[in-house]
PDB file of C-alpha atoms in Angstrom:
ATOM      1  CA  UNK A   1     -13.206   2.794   9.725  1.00  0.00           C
ATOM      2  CA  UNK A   2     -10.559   3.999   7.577  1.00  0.00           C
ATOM      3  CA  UNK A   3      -9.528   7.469   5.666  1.00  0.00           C
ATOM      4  CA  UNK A   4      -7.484   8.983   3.468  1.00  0.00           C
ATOM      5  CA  UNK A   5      -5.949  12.293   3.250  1.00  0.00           C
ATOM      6  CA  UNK A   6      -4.404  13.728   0.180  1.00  0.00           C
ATOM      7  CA  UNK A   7      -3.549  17.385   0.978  1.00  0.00           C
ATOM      8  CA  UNK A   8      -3.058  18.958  -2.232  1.00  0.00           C
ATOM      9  CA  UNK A   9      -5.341  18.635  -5.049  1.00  0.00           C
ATOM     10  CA  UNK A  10      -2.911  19.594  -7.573  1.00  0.00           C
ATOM     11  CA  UNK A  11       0.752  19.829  -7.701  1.00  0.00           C
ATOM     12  CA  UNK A  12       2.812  21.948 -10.596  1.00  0.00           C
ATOM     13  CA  UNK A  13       6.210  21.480 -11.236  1.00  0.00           C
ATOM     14  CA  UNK A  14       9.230  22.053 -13.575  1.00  0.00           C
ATOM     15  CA  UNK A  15      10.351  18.840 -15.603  1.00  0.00           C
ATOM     16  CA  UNK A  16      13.390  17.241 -13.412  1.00  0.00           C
ATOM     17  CA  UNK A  17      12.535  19.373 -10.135  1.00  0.00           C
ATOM     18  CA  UNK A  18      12.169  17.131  -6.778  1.00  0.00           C
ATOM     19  CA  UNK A  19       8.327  16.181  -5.717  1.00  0.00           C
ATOM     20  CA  UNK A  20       6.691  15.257  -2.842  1.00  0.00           C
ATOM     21  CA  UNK A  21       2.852  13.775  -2.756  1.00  0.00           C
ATOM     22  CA  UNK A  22       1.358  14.096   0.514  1.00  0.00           C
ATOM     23  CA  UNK A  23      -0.983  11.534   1.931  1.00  0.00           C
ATOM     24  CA  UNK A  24      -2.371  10.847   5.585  1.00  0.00           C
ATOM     25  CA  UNK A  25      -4.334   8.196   6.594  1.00  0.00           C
ATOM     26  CA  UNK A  26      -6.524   7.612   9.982  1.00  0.00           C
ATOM     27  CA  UNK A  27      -7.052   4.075  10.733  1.00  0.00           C
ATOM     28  CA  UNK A  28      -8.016   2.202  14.460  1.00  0.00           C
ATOM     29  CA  UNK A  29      -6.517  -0.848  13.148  1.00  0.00           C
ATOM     30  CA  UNK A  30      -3.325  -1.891  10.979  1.00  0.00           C
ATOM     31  CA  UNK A  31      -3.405  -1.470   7.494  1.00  0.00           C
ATOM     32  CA  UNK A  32      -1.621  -1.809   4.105  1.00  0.00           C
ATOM     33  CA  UNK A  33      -0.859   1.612   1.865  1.00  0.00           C
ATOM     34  CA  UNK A  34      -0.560   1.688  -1.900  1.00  0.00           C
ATOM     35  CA  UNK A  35      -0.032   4.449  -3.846  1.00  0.00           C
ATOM     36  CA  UNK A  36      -1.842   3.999  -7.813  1.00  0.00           C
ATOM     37  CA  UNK A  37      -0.977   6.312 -10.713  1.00  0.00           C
ATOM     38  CA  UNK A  38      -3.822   7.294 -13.327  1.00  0.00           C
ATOM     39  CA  UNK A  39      -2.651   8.305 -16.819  1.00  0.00           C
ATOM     40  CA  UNK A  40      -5.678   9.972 -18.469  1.00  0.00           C
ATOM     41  CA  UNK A  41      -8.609   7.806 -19.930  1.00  0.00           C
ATOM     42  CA  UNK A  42      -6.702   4.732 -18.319  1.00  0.00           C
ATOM     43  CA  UNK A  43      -7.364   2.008 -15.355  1.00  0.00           C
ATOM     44  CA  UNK A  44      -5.110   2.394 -11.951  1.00  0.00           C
ATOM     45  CA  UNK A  45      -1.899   1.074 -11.966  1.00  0.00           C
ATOM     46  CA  UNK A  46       0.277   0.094  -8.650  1.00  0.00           C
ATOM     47  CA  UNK A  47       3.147   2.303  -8.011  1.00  0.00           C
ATOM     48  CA  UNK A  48       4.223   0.461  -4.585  1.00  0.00           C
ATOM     49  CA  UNK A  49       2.487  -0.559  -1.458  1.00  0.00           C
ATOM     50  CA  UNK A  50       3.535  -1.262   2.175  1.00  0.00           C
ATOM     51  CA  UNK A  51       2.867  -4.391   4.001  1.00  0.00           C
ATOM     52  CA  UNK A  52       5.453  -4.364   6.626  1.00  0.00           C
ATOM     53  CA  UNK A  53       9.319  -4.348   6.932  1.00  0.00           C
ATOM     54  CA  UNK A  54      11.301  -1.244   5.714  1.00  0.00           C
ATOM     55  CA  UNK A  55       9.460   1.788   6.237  1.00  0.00           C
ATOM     56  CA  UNK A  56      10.888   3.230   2.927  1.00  0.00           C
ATOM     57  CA  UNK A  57       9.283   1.475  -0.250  1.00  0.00           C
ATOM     58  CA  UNK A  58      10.563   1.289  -3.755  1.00  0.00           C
ATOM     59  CA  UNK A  59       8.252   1.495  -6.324  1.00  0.00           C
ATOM     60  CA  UNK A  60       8.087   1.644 -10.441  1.00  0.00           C
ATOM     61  CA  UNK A  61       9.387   4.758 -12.641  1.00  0.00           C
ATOM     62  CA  UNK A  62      12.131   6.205  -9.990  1.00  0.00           C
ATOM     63  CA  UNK A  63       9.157   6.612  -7.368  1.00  0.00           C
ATOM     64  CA  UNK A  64       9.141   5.774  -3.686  1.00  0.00           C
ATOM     65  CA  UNK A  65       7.373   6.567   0.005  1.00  0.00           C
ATOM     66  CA  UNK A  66       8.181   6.792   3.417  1.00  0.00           C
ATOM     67  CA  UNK A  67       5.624   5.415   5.837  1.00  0.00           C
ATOM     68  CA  UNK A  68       5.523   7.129   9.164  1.00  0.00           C
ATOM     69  CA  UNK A  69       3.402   5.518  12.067  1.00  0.00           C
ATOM     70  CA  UNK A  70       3.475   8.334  14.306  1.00  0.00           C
ATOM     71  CA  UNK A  71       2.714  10.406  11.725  1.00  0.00           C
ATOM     72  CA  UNK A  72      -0.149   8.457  10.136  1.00  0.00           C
ATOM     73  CA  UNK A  73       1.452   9.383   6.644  1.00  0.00           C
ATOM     74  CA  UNK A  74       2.912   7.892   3.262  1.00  0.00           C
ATOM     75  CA  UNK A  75       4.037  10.717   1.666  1.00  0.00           C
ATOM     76  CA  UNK A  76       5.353   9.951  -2.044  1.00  0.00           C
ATOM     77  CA  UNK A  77       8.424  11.323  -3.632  1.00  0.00           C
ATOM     78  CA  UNK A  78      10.517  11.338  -6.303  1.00  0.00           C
ATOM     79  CA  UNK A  79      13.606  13.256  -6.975  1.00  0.00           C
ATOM     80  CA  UNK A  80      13.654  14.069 -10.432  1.00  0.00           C
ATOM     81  CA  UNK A  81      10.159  14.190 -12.365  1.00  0.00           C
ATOM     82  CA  UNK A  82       9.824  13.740 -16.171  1.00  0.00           C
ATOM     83  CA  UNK A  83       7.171  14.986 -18.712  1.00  0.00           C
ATOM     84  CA  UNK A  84       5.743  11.118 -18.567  1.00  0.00           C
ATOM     85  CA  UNK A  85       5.207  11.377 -14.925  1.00  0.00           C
ATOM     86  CA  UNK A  86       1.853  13.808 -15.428  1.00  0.00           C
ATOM     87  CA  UNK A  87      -1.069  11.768 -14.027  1.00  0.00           C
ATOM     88  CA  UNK A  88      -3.120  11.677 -11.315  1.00  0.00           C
ATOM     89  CA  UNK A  89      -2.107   9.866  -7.917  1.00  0.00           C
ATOM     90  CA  UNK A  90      -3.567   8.377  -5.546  1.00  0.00           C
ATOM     91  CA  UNK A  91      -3.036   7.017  -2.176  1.00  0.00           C
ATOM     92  CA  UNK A  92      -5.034   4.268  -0.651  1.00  0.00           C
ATOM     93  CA  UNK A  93      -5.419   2.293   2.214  1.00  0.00           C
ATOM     94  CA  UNK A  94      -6.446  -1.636   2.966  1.00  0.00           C
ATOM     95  CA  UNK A  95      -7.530  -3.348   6.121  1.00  0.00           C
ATOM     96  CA  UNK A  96      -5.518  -6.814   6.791  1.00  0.00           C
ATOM     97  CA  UNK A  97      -8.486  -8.928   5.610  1.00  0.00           C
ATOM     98  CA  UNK A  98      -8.708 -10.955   2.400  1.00  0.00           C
ATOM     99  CA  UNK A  99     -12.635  -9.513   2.282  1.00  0.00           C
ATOM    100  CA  UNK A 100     -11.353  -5.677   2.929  1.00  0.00           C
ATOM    101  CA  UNK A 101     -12.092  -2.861   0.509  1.00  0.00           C
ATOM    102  CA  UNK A 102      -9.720  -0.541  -0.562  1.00  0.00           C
ATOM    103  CA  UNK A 103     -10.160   2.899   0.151  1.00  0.00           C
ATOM    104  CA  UNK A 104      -8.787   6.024  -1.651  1.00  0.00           C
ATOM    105  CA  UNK A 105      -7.943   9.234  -1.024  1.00  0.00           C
ATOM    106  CA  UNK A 106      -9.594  12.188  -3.423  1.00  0.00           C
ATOM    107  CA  UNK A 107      -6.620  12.163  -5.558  1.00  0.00           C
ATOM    108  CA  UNK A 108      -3.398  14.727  -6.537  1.00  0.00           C
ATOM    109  CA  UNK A 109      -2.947  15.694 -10.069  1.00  0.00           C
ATOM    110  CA  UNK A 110       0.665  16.510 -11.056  1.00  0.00           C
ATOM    111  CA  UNK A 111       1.071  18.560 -13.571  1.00  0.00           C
ATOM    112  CA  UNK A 112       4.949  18.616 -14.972  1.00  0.00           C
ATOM    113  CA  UNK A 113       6.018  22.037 -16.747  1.00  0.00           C
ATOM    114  CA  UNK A 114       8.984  21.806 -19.228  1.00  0.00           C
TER     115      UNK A 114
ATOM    116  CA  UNK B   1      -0.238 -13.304 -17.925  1.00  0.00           C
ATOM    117  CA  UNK B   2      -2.870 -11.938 -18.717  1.00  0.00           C
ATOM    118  CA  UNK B   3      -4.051  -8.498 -17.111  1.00  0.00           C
ATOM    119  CA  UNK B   4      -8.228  -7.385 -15.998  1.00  0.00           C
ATOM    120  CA  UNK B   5     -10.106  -6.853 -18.993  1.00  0.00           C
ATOM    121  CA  UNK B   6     -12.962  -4.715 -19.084  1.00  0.00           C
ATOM    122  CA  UNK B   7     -15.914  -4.494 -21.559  1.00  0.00           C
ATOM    123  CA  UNK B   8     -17.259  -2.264 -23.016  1.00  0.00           C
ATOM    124  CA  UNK B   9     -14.768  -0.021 -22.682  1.00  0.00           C
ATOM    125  CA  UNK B  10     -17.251   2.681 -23.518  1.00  0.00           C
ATOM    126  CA  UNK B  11     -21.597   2.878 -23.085  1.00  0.00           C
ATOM    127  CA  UNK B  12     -24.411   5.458 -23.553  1.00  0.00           C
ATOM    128  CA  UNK B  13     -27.481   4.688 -21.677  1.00  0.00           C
ATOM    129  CA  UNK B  14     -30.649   6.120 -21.137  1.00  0.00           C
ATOM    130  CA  UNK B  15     -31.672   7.215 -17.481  1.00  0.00           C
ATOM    131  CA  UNK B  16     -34.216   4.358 -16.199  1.00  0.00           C
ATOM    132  CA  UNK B  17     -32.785   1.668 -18.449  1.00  0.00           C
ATOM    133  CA  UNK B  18     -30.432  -1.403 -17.011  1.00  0.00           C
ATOM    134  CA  UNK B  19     -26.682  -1.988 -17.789  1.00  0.00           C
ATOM    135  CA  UNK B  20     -24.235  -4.552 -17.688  1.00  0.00           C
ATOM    136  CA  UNK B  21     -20.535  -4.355 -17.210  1.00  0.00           C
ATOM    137  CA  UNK B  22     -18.184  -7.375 -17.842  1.00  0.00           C
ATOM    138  CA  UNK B  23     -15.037  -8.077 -16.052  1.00  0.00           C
ATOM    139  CA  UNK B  24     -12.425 -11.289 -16.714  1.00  0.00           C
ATOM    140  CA  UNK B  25      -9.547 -11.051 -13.917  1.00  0.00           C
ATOM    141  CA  UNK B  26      -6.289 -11.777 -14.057  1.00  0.00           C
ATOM    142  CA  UNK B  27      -5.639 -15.752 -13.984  1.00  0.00           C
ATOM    143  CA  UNK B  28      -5.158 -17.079 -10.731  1.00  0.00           C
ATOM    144  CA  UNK B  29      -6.987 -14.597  -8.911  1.00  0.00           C
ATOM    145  CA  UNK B  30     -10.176 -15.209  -7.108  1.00  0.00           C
ATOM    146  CA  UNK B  31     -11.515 -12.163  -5.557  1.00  0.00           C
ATOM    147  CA  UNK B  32     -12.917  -9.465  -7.781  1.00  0.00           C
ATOM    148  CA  UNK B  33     -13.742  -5.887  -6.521  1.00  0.00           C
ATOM    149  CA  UNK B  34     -15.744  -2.955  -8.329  1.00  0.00           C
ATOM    150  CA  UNK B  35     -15.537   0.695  -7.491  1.00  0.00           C
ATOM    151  CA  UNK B  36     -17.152   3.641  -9.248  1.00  0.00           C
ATOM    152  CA  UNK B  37     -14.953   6.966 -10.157  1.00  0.00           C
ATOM    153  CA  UNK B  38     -16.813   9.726 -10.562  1.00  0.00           C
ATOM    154  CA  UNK B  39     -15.072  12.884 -12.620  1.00  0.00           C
ATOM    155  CA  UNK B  40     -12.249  14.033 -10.558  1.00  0.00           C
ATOM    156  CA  UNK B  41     -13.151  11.929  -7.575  1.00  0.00           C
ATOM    157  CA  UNK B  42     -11.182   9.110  -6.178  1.00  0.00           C
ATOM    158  CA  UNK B  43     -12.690   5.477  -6.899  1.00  0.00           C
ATOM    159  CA  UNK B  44     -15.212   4.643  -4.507  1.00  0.00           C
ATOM    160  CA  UNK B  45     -15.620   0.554  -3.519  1.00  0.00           C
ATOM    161  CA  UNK B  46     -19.464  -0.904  -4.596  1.00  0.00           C
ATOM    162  CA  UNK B  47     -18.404  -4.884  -3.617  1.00  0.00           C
ATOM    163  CA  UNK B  48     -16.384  -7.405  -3.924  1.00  0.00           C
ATOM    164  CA  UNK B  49     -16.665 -10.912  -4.586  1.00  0.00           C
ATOM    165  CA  UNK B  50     -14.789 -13.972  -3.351  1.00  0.00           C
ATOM    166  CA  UNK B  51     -15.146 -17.247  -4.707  1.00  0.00           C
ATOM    167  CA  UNK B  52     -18.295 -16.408  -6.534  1.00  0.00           C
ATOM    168  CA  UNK B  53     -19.978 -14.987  -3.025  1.00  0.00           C
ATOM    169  CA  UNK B  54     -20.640 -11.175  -2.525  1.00  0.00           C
ATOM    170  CA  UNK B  55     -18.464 -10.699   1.004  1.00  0.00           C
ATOM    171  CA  UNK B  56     -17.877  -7.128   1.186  1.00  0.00           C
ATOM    172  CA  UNK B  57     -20.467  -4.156  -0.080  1.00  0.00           C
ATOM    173  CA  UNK B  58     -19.756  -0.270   0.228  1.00  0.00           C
ATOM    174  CA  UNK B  59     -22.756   2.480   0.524  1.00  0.00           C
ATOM    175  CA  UNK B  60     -24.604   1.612  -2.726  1.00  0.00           C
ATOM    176  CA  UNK B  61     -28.099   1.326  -3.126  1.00  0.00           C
ATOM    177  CA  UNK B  62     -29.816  -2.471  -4.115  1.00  0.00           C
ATOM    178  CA  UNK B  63     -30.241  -1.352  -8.029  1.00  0.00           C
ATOM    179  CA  UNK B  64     -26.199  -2.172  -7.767  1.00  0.00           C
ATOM    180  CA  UNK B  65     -25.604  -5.938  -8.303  1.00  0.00           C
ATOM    181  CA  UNK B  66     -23.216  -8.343  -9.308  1.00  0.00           C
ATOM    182  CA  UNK B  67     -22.455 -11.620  -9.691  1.00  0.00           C
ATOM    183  CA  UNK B  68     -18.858 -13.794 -10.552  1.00  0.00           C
ATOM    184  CA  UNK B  69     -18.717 -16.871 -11.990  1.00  0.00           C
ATOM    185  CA  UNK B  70     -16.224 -19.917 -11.682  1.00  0.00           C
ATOM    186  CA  UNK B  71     -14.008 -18.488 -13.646  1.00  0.00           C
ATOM    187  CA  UNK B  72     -14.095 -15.518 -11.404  1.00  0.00           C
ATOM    188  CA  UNK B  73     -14.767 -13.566 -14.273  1.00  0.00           C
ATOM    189  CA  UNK B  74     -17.939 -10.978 -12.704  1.00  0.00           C
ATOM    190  CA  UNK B  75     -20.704  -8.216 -14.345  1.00  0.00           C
ATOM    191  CA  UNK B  76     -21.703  -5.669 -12.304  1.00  0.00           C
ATOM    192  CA  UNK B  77     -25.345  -4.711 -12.727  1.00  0.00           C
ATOM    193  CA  UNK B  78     -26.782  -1.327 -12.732  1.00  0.00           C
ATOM    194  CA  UNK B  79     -30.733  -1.403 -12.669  1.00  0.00           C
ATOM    195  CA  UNK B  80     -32.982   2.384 -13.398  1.00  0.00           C
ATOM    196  CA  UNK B  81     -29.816   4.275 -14.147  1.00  0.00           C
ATOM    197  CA  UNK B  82     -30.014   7.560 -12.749  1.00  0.00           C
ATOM    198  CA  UNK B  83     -27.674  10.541 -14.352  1.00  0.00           C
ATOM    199  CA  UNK B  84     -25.478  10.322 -11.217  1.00  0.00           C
ATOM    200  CA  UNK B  85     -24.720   6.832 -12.323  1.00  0.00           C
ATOM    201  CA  UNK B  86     -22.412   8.518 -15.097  1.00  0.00           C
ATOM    202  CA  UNK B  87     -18.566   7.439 -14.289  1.00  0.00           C
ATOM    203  CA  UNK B  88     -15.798   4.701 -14.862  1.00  0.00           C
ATOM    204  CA  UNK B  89     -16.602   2.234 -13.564  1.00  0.00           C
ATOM    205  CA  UNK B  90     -13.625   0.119 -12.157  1.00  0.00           C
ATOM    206  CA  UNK B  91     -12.806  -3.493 -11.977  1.00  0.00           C
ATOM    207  CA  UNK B  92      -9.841  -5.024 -10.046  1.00  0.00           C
ATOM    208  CA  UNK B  93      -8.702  -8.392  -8.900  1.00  0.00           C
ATOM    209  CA  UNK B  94      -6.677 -10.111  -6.582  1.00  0.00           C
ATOM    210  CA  UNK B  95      -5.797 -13.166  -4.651  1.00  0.00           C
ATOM    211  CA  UNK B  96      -4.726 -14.585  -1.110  1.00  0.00           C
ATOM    212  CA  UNK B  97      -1.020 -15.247  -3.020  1.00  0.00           C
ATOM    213  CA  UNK B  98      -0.995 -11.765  -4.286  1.00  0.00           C
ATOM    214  CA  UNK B  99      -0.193 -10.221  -1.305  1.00  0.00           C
ATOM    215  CA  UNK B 100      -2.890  -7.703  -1.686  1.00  0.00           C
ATOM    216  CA  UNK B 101      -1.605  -6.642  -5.264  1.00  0.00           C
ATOM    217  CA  UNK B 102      -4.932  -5.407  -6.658  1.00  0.00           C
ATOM    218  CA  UNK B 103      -4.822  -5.628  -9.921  1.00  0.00           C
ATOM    219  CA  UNK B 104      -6.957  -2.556 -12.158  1.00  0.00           C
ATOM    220  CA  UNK B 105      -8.804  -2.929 -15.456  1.00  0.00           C
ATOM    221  CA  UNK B 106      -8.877   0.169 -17.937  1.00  0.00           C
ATOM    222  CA  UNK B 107     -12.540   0.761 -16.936  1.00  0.00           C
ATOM    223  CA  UNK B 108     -15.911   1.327 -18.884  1.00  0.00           C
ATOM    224  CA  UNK B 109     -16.746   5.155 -19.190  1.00  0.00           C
ATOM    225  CA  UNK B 110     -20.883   5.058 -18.484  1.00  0.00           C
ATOM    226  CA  UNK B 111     -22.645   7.529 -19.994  1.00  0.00           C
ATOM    227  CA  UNK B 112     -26.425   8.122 -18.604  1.00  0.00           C
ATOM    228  CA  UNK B 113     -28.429  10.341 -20.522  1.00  0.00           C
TER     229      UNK B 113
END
């Protein structure tokens, strides 16, 4: 079975300060990682994901993660944050099966101070 | 191309009574998931569909159903509603060509009262 991990419920910052998004996983087999962003009252919406390759992703708005296998982690980052960017994220986690669920994590709110 | 629409977007229901949420996925996809967010909870997976056949089911009770059509549009059924049953409910699809790009509706905010 798999988990997810998201250490930190919420995360404050100042508007163009560096953030980080924490996010473990614990999986016996391989698996794909996404992280989703949730603007209030809205669906999910895909920031990135990792399928294989590069171990540093690219994502939309400026965002990207690292995935570490030693490390089980995915931690998501992005150096400047804007007022926009408040929303809730969260990490997820996908078996290599086109009949796999996706599982996610409880969920990080970031909360952007001007 | 169009996106995963979702309707309604918003419902009020009575505890014991039935429901039905509507999902049309994005075109060319044929696999359609559902998953239930509870208030400040991640999204949790009730089943997926594949070709109009249920092949995946998380830890929901029976009184959760579905179906998808060949279209691969899908409802989701909710039989007795209980007050716990209260949360967006989300619809996503995909496809063997999408490389696992899951693709989200907006969601339909249930209200059971």
């Amino acid at each position: 079975a798999q988990s997810v991990t998201q250490l930190d419920s919420q995360v404050p910052v100042f508007e163009e300060a560096p953030v980080e998004l924490r996010c473990n996983y614990s999986s016996s087999v391989s698996v794909y990682l996404f992280w989703y962003v949730q603007y209030p009252n809205q669906g999910l919406q895909l920031l990135l994901k990792y399928l294989s390759g590069s171990t540093l992703v690219k994502g939309i708005n400026g965002f990207e993660a690292e995935f570490n296998k030693s490390q089980t982690s995915f931690h998501l980052r992005k150096p400047s944050v804007h007022i926009s960017d408040t929303a809730e994220y969260f990490c997820a986690v996908t078996r290599y099966s086109s009949a796999s669920k996706i599982i996610f994590g409880s969920g990080t709110r970031l909360s952007i101070r001007p | 191309e169009t996106g995963v629409t979702q309707s309604p977007t918003h419902l009020i229901k009575t505890r014991g009574q039935q429901v039905t949420l509507r999902c049309s996925s994005q075109s060319g996809h044929n696999t359609v998931s559902w998953y239930q967010q509870a208030l400040g909870q991640g999204p949790q997976f009730i089943f997926q569909y594949y070709r109009e056949e249920e092949n995946g089911r998380g830890n929901f009770p029976p009184r959760f159903s579905g179906l998808q059509f060949p279209n691969y549009s899908s409802e989701l059924n909710v039989n007795a509603l209980e007050l716990d049953d209260s949360a967006l409910y989300l619809c996503a699809s995909s496809s063997e060509q999408a490389d696992y790009g899951y693709t989200f509706g907006s969601g339909t905010r249930l209200t059971v009262v």
